[in-house]
Short mmCIF file of C-alpha atoms and ligand atoms in Angstrom, two decimals:
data_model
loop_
_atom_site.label_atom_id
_atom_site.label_comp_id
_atom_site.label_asym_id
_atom_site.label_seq_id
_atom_site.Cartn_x
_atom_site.Cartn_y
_atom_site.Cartn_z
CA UNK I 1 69.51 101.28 117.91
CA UNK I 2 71.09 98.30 115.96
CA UNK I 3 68.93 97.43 113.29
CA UNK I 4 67.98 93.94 112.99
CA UNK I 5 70.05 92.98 109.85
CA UNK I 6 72.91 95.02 111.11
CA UNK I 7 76.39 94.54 112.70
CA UNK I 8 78.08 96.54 115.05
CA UNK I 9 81.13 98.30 113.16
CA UNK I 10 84.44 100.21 114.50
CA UNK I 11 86.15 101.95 111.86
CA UNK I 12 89.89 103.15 112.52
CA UNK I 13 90.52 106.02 109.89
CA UNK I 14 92.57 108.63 109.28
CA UNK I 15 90.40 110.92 108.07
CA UNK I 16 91.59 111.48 104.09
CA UNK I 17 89.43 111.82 101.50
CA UNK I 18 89.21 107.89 100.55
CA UNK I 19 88.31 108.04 104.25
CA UNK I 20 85.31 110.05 103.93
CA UNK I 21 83.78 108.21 100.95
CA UNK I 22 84.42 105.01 103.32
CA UNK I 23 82.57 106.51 106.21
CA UNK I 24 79.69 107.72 104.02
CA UNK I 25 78.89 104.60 102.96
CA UNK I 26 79.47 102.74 106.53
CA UNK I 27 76.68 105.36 107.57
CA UNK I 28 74.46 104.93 104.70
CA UNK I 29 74.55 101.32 104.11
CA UNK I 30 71.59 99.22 106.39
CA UNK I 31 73.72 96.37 106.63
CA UNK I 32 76.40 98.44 109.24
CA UNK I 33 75.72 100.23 112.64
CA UNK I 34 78.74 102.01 113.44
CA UNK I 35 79.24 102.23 117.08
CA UNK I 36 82.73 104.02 117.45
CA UNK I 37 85.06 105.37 115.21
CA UNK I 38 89.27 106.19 115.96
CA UNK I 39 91.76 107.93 114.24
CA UNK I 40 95.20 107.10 113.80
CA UNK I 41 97.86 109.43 112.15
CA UNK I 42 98.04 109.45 107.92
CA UNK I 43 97.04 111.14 105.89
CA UNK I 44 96.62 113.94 108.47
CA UNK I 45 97.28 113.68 112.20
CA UNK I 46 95.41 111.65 114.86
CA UNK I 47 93.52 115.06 115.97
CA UNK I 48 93.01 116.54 112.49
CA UNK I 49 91.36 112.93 111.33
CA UNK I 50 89.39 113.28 114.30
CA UNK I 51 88.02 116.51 113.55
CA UNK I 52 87.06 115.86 110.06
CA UNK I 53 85.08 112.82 111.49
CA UNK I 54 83.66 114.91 113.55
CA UNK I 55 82.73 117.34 111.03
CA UNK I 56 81.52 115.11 108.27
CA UNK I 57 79.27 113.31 110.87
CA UNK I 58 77.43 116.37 111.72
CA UNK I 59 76.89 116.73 108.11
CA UNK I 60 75.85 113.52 108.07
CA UNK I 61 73.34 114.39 110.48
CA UNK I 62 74.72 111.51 113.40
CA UNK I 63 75.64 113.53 116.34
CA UNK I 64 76.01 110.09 118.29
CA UNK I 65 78.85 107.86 116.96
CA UNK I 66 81.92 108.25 119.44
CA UNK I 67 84.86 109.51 117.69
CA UNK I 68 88.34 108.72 119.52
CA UNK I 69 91.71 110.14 119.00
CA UNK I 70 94.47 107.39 118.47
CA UNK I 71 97.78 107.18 117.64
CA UNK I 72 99.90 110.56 116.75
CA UNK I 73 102.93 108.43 116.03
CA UNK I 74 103.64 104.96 114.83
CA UNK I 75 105.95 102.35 116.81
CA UNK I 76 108.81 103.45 115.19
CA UNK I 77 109.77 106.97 114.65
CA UNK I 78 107.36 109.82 114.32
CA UNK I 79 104.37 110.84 112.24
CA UNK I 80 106.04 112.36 108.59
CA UNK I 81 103.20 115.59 108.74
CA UNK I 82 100.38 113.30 106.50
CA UNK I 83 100.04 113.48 102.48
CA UNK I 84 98.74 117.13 101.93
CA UNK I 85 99.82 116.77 98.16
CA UNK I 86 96.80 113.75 97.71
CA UNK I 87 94.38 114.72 100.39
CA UNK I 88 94.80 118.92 100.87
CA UNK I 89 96.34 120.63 103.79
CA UNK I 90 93.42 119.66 106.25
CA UNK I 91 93.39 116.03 104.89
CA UNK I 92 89.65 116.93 103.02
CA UNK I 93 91.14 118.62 99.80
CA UNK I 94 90.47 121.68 101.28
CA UNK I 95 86.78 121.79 101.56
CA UNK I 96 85.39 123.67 104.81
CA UNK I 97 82.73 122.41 106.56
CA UNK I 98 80.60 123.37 109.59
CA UNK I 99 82.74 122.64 112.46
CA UNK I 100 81.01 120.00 114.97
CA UNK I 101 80.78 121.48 118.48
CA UNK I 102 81.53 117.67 119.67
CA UNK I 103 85.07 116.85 121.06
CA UNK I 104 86.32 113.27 120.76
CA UNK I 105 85.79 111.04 123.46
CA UNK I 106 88.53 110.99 126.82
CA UNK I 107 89.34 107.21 125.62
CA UNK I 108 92.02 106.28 122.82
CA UNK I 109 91.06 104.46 120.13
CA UNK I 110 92.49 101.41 121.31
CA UNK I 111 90.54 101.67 124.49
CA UNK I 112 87.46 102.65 122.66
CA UNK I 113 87.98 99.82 120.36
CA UNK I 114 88.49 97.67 123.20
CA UNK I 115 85.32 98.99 125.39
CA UNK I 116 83.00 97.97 122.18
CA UNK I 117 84.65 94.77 121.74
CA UNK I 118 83.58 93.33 125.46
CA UNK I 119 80.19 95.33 124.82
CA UNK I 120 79.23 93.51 121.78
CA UNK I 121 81.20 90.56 122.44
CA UNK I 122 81.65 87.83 119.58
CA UNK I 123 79.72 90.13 117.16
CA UNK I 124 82.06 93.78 116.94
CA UNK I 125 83.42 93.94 113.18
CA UNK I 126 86.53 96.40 112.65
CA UNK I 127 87.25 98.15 109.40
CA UNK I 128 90.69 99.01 109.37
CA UNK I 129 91.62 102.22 107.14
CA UNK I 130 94.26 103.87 108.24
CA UNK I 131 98.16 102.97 109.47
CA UNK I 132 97.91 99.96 111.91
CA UNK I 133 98.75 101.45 115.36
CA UNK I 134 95.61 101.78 117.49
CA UNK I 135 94.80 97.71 116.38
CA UNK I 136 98.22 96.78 117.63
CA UNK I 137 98.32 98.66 120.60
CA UNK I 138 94.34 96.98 121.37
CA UNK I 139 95.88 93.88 120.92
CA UNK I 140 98.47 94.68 123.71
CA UNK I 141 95.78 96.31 126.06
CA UNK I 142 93.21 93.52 125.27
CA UNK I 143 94.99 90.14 124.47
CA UNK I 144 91.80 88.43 124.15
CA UNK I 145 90.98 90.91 121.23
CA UNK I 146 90.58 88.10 118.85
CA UNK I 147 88.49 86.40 119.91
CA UNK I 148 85.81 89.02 121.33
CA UNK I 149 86.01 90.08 117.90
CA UNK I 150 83.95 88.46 115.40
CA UNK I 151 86.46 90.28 112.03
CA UNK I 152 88.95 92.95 110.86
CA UNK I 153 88.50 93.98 107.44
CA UNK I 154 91.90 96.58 106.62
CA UNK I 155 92.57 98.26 103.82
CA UNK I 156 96.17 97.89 103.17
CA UNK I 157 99.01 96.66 100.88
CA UNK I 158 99.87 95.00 97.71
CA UNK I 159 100.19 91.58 97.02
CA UNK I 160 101.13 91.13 93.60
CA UNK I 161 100.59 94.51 92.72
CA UNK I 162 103.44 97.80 92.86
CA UNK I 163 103.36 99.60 95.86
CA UNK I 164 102.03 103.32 96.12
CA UNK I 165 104.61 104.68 98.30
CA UNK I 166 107.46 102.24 97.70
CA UNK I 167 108.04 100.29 94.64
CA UNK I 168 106.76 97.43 97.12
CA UNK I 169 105.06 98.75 99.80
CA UNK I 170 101.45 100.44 100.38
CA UNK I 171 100.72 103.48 102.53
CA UNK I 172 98.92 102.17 105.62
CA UNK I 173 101.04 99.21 106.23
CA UNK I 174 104.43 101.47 105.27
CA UNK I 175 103.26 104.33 107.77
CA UNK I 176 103.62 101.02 110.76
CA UNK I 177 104.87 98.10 109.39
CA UNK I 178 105.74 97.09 112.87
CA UNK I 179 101.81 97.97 113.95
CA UNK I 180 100.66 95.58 110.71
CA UNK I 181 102.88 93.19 111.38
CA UNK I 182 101.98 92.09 115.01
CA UNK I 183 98.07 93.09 113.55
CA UNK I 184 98.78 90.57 110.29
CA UNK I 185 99.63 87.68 113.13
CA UNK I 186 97.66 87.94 115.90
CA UNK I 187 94.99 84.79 115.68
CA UNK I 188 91.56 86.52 113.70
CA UNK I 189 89.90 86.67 111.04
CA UNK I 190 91.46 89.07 108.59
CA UNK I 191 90.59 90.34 105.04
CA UNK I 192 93.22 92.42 103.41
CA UNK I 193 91.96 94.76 100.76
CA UNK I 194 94.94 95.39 99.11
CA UNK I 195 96.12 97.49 96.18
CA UNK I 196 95.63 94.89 93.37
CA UNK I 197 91.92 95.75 93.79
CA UNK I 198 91.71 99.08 95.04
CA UNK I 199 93.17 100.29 92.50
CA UNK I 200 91.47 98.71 89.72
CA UNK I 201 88.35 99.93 90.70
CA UNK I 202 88.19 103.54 89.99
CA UNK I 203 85.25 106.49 90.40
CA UNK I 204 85.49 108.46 87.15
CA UNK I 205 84.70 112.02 86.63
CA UNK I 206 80.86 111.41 85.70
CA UNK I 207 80.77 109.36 89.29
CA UNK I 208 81.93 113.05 90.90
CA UNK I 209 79.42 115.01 88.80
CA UNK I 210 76.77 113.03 90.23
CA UNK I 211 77.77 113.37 93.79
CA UNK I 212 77.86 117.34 92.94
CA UNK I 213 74.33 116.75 91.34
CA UNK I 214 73.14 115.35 94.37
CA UNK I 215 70.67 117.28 97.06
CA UNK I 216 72.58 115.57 99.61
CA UNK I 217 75.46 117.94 101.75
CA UNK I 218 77.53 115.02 102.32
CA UNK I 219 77.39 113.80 98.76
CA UNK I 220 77.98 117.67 97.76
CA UNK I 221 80.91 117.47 100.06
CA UNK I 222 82.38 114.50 98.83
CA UNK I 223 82.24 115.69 95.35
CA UNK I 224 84.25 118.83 95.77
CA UNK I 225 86.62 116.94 98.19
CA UNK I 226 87.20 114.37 95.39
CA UNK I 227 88.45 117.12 92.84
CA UNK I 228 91.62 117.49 95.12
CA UNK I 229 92.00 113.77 95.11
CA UNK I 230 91.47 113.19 91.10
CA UNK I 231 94.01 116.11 90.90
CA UNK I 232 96.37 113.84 92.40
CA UNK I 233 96.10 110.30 90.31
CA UNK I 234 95.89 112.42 87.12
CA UNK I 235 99.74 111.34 86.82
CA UNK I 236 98.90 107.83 87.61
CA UNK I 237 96.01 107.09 85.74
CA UNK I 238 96.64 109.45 82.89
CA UNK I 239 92.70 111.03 83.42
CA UNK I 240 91.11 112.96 86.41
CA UNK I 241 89.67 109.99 88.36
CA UNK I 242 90.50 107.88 91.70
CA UNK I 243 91.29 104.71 93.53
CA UNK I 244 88.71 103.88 95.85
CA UNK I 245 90.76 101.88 98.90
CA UNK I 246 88.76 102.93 101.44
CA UNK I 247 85.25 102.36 100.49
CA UNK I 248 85.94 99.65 98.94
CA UNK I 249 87.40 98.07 101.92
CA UNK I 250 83.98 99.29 103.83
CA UNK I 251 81.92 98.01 101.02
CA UNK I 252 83.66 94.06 101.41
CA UNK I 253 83.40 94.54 105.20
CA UNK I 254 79.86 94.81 105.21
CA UNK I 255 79.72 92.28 102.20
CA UNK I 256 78.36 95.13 99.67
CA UNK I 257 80.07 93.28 97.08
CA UNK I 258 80.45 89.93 95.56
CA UNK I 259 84.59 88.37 96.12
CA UNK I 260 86.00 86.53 92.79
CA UNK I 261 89.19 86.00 93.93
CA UNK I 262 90.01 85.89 97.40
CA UNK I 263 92.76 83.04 99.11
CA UNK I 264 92.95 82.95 102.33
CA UNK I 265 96.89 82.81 102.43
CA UNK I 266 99.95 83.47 104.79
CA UNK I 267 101.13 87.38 104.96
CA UNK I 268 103.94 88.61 106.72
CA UNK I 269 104.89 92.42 106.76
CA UNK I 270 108.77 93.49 105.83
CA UNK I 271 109.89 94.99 109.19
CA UNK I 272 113.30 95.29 107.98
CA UNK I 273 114.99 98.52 107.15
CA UNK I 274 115.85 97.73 103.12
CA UNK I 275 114.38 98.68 100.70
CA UNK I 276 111.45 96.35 100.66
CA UNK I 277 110.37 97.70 104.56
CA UNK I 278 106.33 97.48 104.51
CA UNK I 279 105.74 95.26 102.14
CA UNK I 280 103.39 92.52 102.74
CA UNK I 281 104.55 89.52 101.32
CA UNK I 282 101.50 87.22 100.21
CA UNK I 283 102.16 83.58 99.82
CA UNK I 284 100.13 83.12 96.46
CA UNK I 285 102.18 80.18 94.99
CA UNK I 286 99.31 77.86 95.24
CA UNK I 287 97.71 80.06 92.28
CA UNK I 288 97.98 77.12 89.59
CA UNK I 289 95.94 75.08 92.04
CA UNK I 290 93.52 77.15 92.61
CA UNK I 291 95.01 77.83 95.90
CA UNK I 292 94.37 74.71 98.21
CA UNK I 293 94.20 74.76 101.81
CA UNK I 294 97.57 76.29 103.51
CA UNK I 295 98.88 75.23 106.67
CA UNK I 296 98.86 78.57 109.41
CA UNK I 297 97.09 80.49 106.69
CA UNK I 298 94.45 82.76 107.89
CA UNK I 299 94.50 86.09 106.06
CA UNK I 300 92.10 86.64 103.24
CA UNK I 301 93.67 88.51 100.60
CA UNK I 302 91.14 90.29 98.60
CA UNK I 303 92.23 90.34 94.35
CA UNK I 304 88.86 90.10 92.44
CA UNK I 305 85.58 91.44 92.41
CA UNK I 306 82.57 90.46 90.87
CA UNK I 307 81.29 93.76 89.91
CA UNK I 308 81.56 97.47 88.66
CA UNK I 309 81.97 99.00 92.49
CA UNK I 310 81.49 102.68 91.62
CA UNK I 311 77.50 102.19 90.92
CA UNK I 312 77.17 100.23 94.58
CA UNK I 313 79.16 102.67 96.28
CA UNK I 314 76.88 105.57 94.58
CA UNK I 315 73.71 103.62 94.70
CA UNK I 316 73.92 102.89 98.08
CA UNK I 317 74.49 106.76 99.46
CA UNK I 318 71.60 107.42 97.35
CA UNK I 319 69.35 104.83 98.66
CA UNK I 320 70.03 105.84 102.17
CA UNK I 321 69.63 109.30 101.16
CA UNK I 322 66.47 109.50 99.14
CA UNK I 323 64.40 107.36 101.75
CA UNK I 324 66.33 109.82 104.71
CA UNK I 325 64.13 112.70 102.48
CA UNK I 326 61.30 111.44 102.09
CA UNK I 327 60.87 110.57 105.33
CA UNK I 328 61.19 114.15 106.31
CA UNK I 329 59.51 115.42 103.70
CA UNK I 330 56.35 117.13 104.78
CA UNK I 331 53.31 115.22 104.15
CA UNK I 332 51.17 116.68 101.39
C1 BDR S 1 95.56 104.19 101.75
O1 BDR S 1 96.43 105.25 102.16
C2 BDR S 1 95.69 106.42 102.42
O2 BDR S 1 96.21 107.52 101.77
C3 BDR S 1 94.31 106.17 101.93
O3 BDR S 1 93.35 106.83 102.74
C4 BDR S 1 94.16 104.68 101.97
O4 BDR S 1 93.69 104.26 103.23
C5 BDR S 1 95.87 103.83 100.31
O5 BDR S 1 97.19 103.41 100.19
CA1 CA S 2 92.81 105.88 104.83
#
């Protein structure tokens, strides 16, 4: 049951270890109720995302959420076999867990994401953390998308910042530029969490000790999962640490944390085949002004935050998680 202060969430994933930390938090924070989740192809396929969702939500201990399998291939071309050399072979660094006896639901993701979006018409928010191909297909099964939707929050490229897989261009909108692009105009409310602040806003090594620490499975989980993934940006950041795209993308979706700088501005996504294909070119030139109103703008470019996000994102599986143990805890 929806709790009173909270909204109706889908997340579209692909199922990743920034993935998992994102989905954690969507199930521990009070302020989301997620009603459906889909997987697109990434950082692992469609299927494999869908089975670590799976898998992490019986660990999680919510046996209910409907997972759908999305996208194995983006509009153009095929899927490139995921990123095995940031999130491990089976897209979790490696870590086993219990296998859920659940299969994914018969829908797609885009027709899963379009079944919730009539049933909680006008108040469905998406989180968007993965390539862009389920949204853009929903968009050509439901037309009306935008406006049963209330918001799409996606995690997904760089404004002013270098790219991660291009000098220019991020992952997600890269892996379907031609998905983001029809995604990045269709008439909604969009917040881009791009890399300018994802990766400025890093969990550090004592931040995975105290997930180890923790008597929680998932935050156990997440800890040794996040080993693989610090192994990864020790040639980027110089020390064993991480980005944190995904969560924080979660975290601003459900308005976890306080936005410093934030212009709603126009984006368009390089479809072209140079060099700069996937980029998504933010008009910020209204910076000196302190970005004034711009005519056909509508996307929300996250590049501030207010706040440390490592302790929220922590705090908050904790929270959930202490209160989840003492309420089973046998009474004395
Ligand atoms: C994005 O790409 C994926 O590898 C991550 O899960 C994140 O969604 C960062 O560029
Ligand atoms: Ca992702």
């Amino acid at each position: 049951m929806i709790q009173p202060t909270a909204a109706p969430f889908y997340l579209d994933c692909d199922t990743g270890i920034d993935d998992a930390l994102a989905l954690a938090y969507l199930l521990a924070t009070p302020r989301a109720e997620l009603v459906g989740i889909g997987t697109v192809s990434g950082n692992i396929s469609a299927a494999g995302g869908a089975r670590n969702t799976l898998d992490l939500l019986k660990l999680a201990g919510h046996p209910d959420i409907p997972v759908a399998i999305g996208a194995h291939d983006p509009q153009v071309g095929s899927f490139h076999g995921g990123a095995p050399h940031v999130h491990g072979d089976n897209g979790i660094g490696g870590v086993e867990l219990a296998p859920s006896d659940r299969e994914p639901v018969e829908a797609t993701a885009a027709e899963l994401l379009v079944q919730l979006a009539h049933k909680y018409a006008g108040a469905l928010r998406v989180v968007a953390i993965g390539p862009l191909t389920n949204i853009a297909e929903a968009l050509r099964l439901e037309p009306r998308l935008p406006d049963l939707i209330a918001e799409i929050t996606i995690m997904g490229g760089a404004a002013l910042a270098p790219g991660n897989i291009t000098p220019v261009a991020e992952a997600n909108i890269a892996n379907d530029p031609e998905a983001a692009a029809e995604v990045l105009a269709a008439e909604w409310n969009v917040t881009l969490v791009p890399l300018d602040v994802t990766m400025t806003n890093v969990l550090e090594e004592t931040h995975r000790q105290e997930l180890l620490a923790s008597e929680h499975p998932v935050s156990q989980a997440l800890g040794e999962m996040l080993g693989y993934y610090f192994g990864f940006y020790v040639d980027i950041f110089g020390r064993a640490c991480s980005a944190m795209h995904d969560p924080l993308a979660a975290a601003i979706a459900v308005r976890g944390v306080e936005l410093t700088l934030a212009p709603t501005v126009r984006v368009e996504v390089d479809t072209t085949s140079g060099p700069s294909r996937g980029q998504t070119v933010c008009d910020l030139r209204g910076q000196y002004l302190g970005f004034p109103d711009q005519r056909g703008a509508r996307c929300r470019v996250v590049l501030e935050i207010g706040e440390d996000f490592a302790p929220h994102l922590l705090g908050t599986m904790q929270a959930a998680w202490l209160s989840e143990e003492e309420l089973t805890a046998p009474v004395a």
